[in-house]
mmCIF file of C-alpha atoms in Angstrom:
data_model
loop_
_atom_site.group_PDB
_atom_site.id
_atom_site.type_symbol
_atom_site.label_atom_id
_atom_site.label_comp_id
_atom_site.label_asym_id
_atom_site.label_seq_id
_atom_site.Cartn_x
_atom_site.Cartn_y
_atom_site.Cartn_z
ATOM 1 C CA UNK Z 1 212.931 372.905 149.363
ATOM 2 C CA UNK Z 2 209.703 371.190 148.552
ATOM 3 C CA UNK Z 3 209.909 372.599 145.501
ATOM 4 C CA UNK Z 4 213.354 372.150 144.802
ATOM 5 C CA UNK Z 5 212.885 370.816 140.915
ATOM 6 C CA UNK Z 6 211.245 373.881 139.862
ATOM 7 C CA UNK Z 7 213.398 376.095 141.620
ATOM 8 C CA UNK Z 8 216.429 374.799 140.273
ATOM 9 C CA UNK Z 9 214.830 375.661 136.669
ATOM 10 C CA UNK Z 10 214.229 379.157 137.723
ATOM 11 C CA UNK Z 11 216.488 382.306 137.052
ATOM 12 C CA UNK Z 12 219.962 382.628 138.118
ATOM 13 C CA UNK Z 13 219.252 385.417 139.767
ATOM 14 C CA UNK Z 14 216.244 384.057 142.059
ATOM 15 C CA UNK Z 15 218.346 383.978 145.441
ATOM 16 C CA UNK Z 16 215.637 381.001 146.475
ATOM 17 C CA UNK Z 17 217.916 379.281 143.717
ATOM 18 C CA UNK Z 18 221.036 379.272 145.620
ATOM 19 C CA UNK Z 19 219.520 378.353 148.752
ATOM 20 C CA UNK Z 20 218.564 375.379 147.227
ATOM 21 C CA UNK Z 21 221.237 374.826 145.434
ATOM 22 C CA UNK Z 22 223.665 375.141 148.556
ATOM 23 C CA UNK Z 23 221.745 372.771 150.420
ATOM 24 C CA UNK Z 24 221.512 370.113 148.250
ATOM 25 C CA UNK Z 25 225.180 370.009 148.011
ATOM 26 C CA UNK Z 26 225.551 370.432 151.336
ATOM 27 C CA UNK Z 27 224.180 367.004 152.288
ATOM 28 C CA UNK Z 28 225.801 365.419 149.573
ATOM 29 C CA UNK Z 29 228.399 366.217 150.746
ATOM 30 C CA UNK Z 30 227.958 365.446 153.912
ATOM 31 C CA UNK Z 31 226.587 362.096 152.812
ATOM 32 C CA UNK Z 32 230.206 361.768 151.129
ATOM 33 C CA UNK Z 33 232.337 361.954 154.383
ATOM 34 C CA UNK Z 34 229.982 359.646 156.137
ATOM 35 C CA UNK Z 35 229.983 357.053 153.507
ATOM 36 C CA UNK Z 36 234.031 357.620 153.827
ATOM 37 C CA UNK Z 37 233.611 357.613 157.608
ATOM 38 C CA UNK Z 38 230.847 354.634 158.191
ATOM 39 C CA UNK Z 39 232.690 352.630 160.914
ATOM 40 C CA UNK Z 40 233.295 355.317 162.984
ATOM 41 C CA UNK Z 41 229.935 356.813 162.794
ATOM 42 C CA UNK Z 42 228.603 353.815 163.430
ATOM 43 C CA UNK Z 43 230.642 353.478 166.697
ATOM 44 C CA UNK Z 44 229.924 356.481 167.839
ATOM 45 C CA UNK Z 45 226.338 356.603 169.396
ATOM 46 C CA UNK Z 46 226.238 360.596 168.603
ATOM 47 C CA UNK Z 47 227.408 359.891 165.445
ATOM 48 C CA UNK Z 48 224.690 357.474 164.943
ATOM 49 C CA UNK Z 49 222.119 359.939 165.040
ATOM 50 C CA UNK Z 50 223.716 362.136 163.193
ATOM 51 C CA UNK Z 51 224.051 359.608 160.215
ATOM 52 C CA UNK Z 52 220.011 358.951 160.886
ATOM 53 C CA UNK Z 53 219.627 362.795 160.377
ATOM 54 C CA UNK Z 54 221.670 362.344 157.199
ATOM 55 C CA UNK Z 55 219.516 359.012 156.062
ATOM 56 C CA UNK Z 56 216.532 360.993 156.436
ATOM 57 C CA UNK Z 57 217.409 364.329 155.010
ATOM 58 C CA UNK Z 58 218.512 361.968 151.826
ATOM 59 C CA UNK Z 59 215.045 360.449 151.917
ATOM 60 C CA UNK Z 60 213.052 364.218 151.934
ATOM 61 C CA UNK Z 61 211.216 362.729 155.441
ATOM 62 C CA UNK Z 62 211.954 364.448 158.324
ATOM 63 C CA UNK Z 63 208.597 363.250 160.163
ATOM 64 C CA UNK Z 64 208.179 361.433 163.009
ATOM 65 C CA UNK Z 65 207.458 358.416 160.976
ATOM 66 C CA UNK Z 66 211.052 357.963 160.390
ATOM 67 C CA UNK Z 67 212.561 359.279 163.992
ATOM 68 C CA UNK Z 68 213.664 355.920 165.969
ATOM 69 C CA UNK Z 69 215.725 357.777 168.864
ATOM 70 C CA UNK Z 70 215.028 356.361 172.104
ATOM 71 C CA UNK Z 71 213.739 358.156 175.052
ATOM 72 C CA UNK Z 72 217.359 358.594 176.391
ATOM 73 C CA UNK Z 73 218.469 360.217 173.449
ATOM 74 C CA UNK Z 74 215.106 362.402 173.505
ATOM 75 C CA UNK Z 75 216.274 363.782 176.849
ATOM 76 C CA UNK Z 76 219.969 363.994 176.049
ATOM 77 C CA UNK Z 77 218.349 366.330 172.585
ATOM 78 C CA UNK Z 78 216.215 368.390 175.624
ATOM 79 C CA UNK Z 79 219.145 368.710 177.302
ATOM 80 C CA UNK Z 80 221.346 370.120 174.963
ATOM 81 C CA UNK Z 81 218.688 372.753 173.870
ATOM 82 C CA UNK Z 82 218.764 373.939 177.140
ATOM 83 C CA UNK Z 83 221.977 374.075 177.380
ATOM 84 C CA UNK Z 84 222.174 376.339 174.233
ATOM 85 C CA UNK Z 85 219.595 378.547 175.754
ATOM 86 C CA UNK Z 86 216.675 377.392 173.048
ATOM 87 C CA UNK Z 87 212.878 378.016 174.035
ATOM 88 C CA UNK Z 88 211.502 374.477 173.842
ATOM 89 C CA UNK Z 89 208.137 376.294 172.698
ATOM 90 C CA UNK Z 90 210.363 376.838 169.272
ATOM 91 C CA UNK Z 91 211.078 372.545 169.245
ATOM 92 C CA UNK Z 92 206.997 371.769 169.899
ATOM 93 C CA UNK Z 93 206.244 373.684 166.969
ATOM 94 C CA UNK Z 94 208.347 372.740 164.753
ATOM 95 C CA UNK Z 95 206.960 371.700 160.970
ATOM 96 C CA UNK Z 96 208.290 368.143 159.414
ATOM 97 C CA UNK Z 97 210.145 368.590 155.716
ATOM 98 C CA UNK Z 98 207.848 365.654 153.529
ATOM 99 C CA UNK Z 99 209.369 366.103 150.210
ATOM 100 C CA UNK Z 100 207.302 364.679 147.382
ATOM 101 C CA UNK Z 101 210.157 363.361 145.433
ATOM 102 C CA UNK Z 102 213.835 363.558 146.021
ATOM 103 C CA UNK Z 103 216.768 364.700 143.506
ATOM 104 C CA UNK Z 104 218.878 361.773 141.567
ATOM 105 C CA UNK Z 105 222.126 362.654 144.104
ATOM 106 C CA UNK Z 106 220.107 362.111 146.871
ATOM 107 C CA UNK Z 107 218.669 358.659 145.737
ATOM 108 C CA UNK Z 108 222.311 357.820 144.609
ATOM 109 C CA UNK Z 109 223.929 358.761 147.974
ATOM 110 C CA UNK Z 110 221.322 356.197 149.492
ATOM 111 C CA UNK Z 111 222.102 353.440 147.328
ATOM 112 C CA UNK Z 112 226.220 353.813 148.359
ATOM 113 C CA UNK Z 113 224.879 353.672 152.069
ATOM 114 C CA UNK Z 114 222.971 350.751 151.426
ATOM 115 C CA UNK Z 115 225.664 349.079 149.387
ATOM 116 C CA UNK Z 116 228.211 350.123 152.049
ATOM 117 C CA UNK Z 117 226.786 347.876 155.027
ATOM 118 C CA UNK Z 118 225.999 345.042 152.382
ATOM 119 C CA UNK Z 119 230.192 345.066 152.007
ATOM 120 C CA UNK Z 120 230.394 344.997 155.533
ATOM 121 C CA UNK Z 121 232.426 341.718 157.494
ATOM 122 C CA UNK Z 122 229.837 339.506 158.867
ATOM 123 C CA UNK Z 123 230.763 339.691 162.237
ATOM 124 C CA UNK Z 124 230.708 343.914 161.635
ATOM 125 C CA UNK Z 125 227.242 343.885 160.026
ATOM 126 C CA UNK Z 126 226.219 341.769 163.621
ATOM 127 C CA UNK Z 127 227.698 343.861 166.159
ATOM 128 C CA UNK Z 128 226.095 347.148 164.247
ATOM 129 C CA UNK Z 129 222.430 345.801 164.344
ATOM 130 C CA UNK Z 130 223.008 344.190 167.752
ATOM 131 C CA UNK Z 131 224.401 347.877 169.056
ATOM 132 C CA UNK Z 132 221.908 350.250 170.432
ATOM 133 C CA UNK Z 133 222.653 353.212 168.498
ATOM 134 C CA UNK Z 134 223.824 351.737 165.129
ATOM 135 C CA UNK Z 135 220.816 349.607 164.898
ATOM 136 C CA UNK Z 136 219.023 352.874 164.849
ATOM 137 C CA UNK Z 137 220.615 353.988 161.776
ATOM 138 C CA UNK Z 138 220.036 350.715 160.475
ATOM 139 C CA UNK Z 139 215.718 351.073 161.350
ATOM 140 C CA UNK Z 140 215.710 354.343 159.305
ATOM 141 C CA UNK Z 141 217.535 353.276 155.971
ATOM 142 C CA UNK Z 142 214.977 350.876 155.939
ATOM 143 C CA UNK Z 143 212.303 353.094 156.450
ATOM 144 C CA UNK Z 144 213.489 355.643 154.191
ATOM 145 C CA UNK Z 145 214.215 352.702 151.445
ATOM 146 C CA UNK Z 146 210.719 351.500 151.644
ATOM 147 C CA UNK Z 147 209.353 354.933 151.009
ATOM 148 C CA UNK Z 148 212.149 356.036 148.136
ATOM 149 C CA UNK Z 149 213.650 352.665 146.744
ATOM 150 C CA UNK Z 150 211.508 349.770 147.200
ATOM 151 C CA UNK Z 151 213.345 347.761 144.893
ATOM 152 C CA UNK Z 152 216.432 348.187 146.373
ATOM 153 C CA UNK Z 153 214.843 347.743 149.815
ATOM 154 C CA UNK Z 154 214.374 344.746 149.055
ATOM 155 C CA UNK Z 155 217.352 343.635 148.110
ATOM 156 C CA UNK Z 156 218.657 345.249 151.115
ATOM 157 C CA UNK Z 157 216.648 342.852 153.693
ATOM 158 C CA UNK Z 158 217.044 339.829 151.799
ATOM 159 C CA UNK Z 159 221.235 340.787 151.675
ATOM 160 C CA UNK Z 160 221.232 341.963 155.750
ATOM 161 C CA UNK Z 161 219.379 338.773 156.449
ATOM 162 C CA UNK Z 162 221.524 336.789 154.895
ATOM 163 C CA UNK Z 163 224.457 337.716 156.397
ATOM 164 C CA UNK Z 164 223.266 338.441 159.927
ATOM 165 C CA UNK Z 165 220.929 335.522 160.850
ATOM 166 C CA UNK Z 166 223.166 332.610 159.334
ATOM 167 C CA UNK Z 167 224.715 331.546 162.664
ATOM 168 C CA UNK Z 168 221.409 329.766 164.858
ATOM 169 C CA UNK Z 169 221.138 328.342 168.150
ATOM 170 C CA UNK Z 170 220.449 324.792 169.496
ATOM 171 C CA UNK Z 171 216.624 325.704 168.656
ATOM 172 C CA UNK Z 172 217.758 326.844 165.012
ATOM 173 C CA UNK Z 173 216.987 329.888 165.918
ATOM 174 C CA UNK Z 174 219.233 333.056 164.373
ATOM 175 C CA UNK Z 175 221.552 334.086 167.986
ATOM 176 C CA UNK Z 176 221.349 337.746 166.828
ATOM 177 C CA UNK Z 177 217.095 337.524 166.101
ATOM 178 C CA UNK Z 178 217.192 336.879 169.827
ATOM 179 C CA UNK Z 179 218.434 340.549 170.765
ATOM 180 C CA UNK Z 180 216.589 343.056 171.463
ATOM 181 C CA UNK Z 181 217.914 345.614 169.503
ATOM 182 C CA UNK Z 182 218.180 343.175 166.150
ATOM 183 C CA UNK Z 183 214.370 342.223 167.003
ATOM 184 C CA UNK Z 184 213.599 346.232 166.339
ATOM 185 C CA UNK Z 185 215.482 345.759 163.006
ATOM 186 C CA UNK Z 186 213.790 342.570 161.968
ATOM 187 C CA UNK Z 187 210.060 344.294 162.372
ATOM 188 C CA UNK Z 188 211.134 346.834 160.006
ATOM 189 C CA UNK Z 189 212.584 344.497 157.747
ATOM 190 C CA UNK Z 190 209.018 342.742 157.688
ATOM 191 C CA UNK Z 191 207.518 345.864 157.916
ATOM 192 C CA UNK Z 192 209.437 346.956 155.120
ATOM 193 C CA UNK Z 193 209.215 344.244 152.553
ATOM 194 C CA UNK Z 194 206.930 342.940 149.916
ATOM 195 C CA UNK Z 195 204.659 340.033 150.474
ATOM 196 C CA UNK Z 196 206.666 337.493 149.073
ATOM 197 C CA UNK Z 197 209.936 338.553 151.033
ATOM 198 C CA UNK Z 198 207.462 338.938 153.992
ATOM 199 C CA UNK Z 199 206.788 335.472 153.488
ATOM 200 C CA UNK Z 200 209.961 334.563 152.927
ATOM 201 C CA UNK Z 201 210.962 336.086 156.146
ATOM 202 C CA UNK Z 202 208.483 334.459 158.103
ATOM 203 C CA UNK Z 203 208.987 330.586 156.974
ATOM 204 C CA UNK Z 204 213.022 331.170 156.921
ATOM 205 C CA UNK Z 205 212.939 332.441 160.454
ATOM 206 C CA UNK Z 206 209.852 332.131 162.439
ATOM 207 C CA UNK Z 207 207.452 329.662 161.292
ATOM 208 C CA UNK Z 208 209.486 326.477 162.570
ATOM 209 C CA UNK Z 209 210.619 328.163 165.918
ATOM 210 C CA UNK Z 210 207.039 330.220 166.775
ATOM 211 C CA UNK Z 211 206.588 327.387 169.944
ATOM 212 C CA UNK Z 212 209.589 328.837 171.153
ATOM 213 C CA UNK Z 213 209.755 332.547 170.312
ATOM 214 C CA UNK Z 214 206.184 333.043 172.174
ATOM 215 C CA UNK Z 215 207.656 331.696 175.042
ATOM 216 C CA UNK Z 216 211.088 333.632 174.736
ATOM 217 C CA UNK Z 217 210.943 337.289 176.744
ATOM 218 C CA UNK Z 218 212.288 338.797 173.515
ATOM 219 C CA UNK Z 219 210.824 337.204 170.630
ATOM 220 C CA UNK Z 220 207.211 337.277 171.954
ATOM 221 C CA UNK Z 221 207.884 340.960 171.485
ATOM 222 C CA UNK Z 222 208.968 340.195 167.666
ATOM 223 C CA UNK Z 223 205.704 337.943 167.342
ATOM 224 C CA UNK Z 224 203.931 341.142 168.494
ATOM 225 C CA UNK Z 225 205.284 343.631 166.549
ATOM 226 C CA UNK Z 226 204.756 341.288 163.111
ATOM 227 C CA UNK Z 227 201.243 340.669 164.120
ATOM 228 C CA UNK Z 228 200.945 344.668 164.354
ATOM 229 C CA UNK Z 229 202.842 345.391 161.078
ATOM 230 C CA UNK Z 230 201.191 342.527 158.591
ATOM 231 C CA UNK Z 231 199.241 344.652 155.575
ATOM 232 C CA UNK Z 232 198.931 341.090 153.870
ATOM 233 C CA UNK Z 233 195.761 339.050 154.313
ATOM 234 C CA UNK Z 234 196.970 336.210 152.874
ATOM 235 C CA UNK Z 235 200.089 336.649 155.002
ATOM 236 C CA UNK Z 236 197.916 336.898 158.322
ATOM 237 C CA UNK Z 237 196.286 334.230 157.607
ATOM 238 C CA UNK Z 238 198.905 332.295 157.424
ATOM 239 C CA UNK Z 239 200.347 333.219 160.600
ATOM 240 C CA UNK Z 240 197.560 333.347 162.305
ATOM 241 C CA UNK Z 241 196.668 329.107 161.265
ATOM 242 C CA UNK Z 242 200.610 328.969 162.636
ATOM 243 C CA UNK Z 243 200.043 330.602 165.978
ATOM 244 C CA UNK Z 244 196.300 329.621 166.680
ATOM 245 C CA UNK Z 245 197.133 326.045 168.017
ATOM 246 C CA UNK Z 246 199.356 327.573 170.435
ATOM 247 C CA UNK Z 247 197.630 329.995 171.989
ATOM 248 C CA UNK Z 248 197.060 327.902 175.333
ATOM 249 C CA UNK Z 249 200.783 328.104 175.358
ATOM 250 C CA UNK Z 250 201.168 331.868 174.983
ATOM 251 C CA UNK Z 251 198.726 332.004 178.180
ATOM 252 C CA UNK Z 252 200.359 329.569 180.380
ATOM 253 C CA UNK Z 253 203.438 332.462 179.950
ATOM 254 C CA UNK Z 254 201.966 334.987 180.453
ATOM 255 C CA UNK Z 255 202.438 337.190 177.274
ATOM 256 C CA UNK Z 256 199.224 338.065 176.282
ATOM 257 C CA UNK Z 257 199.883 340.882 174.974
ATOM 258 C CA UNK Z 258 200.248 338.700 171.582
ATOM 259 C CA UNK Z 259 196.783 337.926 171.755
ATOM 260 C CA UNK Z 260 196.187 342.245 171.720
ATOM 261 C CA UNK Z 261 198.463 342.443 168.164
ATOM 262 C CA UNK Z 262 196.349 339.205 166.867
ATOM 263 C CA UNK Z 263 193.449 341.174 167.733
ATOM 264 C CA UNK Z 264 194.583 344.652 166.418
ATOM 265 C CA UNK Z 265 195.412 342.657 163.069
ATOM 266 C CA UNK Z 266 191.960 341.257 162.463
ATOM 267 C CA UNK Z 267 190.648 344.310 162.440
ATOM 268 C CA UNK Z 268 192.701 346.340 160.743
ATOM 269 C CA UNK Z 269 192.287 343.716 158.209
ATOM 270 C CA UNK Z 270 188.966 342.537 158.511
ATOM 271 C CA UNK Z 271 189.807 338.908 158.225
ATOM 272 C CA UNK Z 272 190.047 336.065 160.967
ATOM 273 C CA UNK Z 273 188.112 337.409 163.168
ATOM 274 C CA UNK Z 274 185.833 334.158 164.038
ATOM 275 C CA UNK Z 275 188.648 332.215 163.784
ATOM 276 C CA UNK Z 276 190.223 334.225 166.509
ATOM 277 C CA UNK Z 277 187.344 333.954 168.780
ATOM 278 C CA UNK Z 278 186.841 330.505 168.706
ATOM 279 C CA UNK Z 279 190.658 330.163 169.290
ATOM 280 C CA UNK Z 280 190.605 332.553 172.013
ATOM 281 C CA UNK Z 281 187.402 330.661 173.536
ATOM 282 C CA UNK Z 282 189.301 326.993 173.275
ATOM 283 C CA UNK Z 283 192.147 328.473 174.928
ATOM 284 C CA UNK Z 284 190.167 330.214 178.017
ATOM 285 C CA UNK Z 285 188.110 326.587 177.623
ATOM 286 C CA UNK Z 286 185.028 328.175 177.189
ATOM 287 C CA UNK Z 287 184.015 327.360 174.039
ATOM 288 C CA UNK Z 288 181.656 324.136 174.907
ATOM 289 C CA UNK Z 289 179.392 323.663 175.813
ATOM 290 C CA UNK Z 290 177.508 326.942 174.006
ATOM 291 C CA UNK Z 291 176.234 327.851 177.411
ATOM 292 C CA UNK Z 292 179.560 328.548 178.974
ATOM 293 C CA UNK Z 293 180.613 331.106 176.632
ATOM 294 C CA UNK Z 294 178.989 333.564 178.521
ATOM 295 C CA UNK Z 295 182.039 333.322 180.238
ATOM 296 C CA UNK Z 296 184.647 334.807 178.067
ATOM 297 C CA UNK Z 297 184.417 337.965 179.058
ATOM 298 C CA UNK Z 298 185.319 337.952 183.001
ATOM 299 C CA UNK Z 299 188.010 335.031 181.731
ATOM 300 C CA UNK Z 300 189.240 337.335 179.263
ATOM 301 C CA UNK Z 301 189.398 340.155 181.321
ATOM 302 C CA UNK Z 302 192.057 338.007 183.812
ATOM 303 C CA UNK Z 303 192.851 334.995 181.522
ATOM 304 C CA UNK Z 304 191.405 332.961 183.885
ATOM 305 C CA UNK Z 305 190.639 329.605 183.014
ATOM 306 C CA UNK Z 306 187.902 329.215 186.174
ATOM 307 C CA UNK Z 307 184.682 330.549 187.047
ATOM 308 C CA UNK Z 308 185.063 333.563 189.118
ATOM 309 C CA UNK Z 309 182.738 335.399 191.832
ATOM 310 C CA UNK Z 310 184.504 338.328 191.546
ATOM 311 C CA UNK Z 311 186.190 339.715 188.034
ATOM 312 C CA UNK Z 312 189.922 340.471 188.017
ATOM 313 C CA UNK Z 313 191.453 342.168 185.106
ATOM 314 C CA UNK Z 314 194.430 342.692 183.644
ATOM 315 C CA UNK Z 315 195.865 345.204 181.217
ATOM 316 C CA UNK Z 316 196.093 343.269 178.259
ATOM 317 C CA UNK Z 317 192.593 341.705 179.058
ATOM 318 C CA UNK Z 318 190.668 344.928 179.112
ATOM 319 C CA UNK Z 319 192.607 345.766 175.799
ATOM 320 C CA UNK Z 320 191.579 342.258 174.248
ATOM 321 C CA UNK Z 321 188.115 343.289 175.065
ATOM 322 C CA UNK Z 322 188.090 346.501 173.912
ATOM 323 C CA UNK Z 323 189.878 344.634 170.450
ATOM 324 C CA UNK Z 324 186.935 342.240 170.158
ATOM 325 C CA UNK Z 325 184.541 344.517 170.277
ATOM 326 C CA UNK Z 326 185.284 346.170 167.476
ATOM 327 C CA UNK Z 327 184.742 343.181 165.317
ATOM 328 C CA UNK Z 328 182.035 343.229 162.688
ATOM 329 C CA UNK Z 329 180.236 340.136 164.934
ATOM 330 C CA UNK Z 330 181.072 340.637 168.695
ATOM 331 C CA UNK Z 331 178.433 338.929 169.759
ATOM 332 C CA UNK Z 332 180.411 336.365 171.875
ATOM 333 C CA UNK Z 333 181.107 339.465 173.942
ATOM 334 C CA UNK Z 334 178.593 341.650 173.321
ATOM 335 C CA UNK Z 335 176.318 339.005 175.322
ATOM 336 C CA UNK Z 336 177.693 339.291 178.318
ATOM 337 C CA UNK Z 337 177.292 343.095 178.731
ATOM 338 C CA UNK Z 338 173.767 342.764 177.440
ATOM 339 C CA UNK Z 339 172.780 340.192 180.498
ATOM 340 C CA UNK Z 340 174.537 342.067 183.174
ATOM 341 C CA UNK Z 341 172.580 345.276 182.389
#
């Protein structure tokens, strides 16, 4: 199948030819009744993954890059292969299908998908990306869009967003953003988009609300997960102006595991990365006089605002830490290791 262009342009009589041949058609047609079927697929949470399976055969990526099924469904797929007697030596080993292009019926099949939940009922379209399994679905079109149609990936988020986050909360604040399952959706529709939409995305339906959502047990987790899927500088930066005066805030609840993505983004960008500190340092009020930075390290460690005898640590302090020191100047914590050797 990964060479399924040149094989179609071979000899009748090259059996390889049928194979492909059959299974191309196959998953049309396959992709046919499902489009036909949508609703109850999508209420279905077998069906669901089914339909993913479908989505991701369509795309030529069967790699883990585009698998979102959740642990539970992991050991319901274990179980079942035991069930049917299969060696799960024979599932370890298994090899990914990455096609390099994918044929026209494919692409076309993918577009009617993607046009199918754009026709959807509002109130439909909501209870599918709020619903555990059908948000799945909805986390792989996107993937697989991004990779095969970024155009129309596009127009997909900006479409789904539309329709899904028009109804806000006393905080103006989209209800459905506020779910966990939708907040999985709206990482990979930032994930997924181009910088302006990115941008778009943010200012429509973060920047005026970010006091609350890093305070909100849900959307700190989607201020994470944009921090760890930015590829922008220009968008970081922005974001990271927004959220830097509130990062005493994010302490005093206790999710500092936003302050680990921040960190994970300025180096996988290489940008912000003094900024950061001396954000970080204000906030564990350490950064005056010069002397007292010394201290950022044990405070780190337990986001402790005091002088300590003894160091405590927490997880996402040891993983700031170990963030900061990969920076291209970690001297503000490179100090401290020096003096107590």
């Amino acid at each position: 199948m990964q060479n399924w262009h040149l094989v179609l342009q071979s000899e009748e009589t090259d059996p390889e030819k049928e194979n492909v041949t059959y299974f191309m058609s196959w998953i049309s047609e396959f992709g046919e009744f499902i489009i036909q079927n949508f609703h109850y697929c999508l209420q279905n949470q077998f069906a669901c993954h089914v339909v993913c399976s479908e989505i991701r055969a369509l795309g030529g990526d069967m790699s883990s890059a585009t698998d979102f099924m959740s642990k539970k469904s992991v050991k319901h797929k274990k179980h079942f292969r035991h069930e049917l007697g299969e060696e799960s030596s024979k599932a370890e080993f298994f090899v990914p299908v990455i096609l390099g292009d994918i044929p026209k019926c494919f692409t076309k099949l993918l577009k009617k998908i993607t046009k199918t939940f754009l026709e959807m009922e509002e109130i439909k379209l909501i209870n599918y990306v709020t619903g555990g399994s059908s948000s799945i679905v909805i986390q792989t079109l996107l993937c697989i869009l991004k990779k095969r149609l970024p155009k129309k990936c596009n127009k997909f988020i900006s479409g789904l967003s539309t329709k899904i986050f028009s109804e806000k909360n006393d905080n103006n604040i989209p209800k459905v953003l506020l779910h966990r399952n939708c907040s999985f959706i709206f990482e990979k529709m930032f994930a997924s988009a181009n910088e302006e939409l990115q941008l778009s995305l943010w200012n429509d339906y973060i920047a005026d609300s970010l006091e609350y959502l890093v305070t909100h047990s849900v959307g700190n987790c989607i201020i994470q997960r944009l921090f760890d899927v930015v590829e922008s500088k220009e968008q970081f930066e922005l974001m990271n102006e927004k959220i830097g005066n509130m990062f005493e805030i994010v302490r005093n609840c206790g999710h500092y595991s936003i302050f680990v993505s921040i960190a994970g983004a300025c180096n996988r960008l290489k940008v912000q990365q003094a900024q950061f500190l001396q954000n970080i340092m204000q906030c564990l009020q350490c950064a005056t006089p010069e002397a007292k930075q010394i201290q950022l390290v044990p405070r780190l460690l337990g986001f402790k605002v005091c002088d300590q005898s003894e160091i405590s640590i927490c997880l996402q302090g040891s993983l700031l830490v170990q963030a900061i020191l990969k920076f291209q100047k970690p001297i503000k914590v490179n100090i401290f290791f020096i003096i107590i050797n």
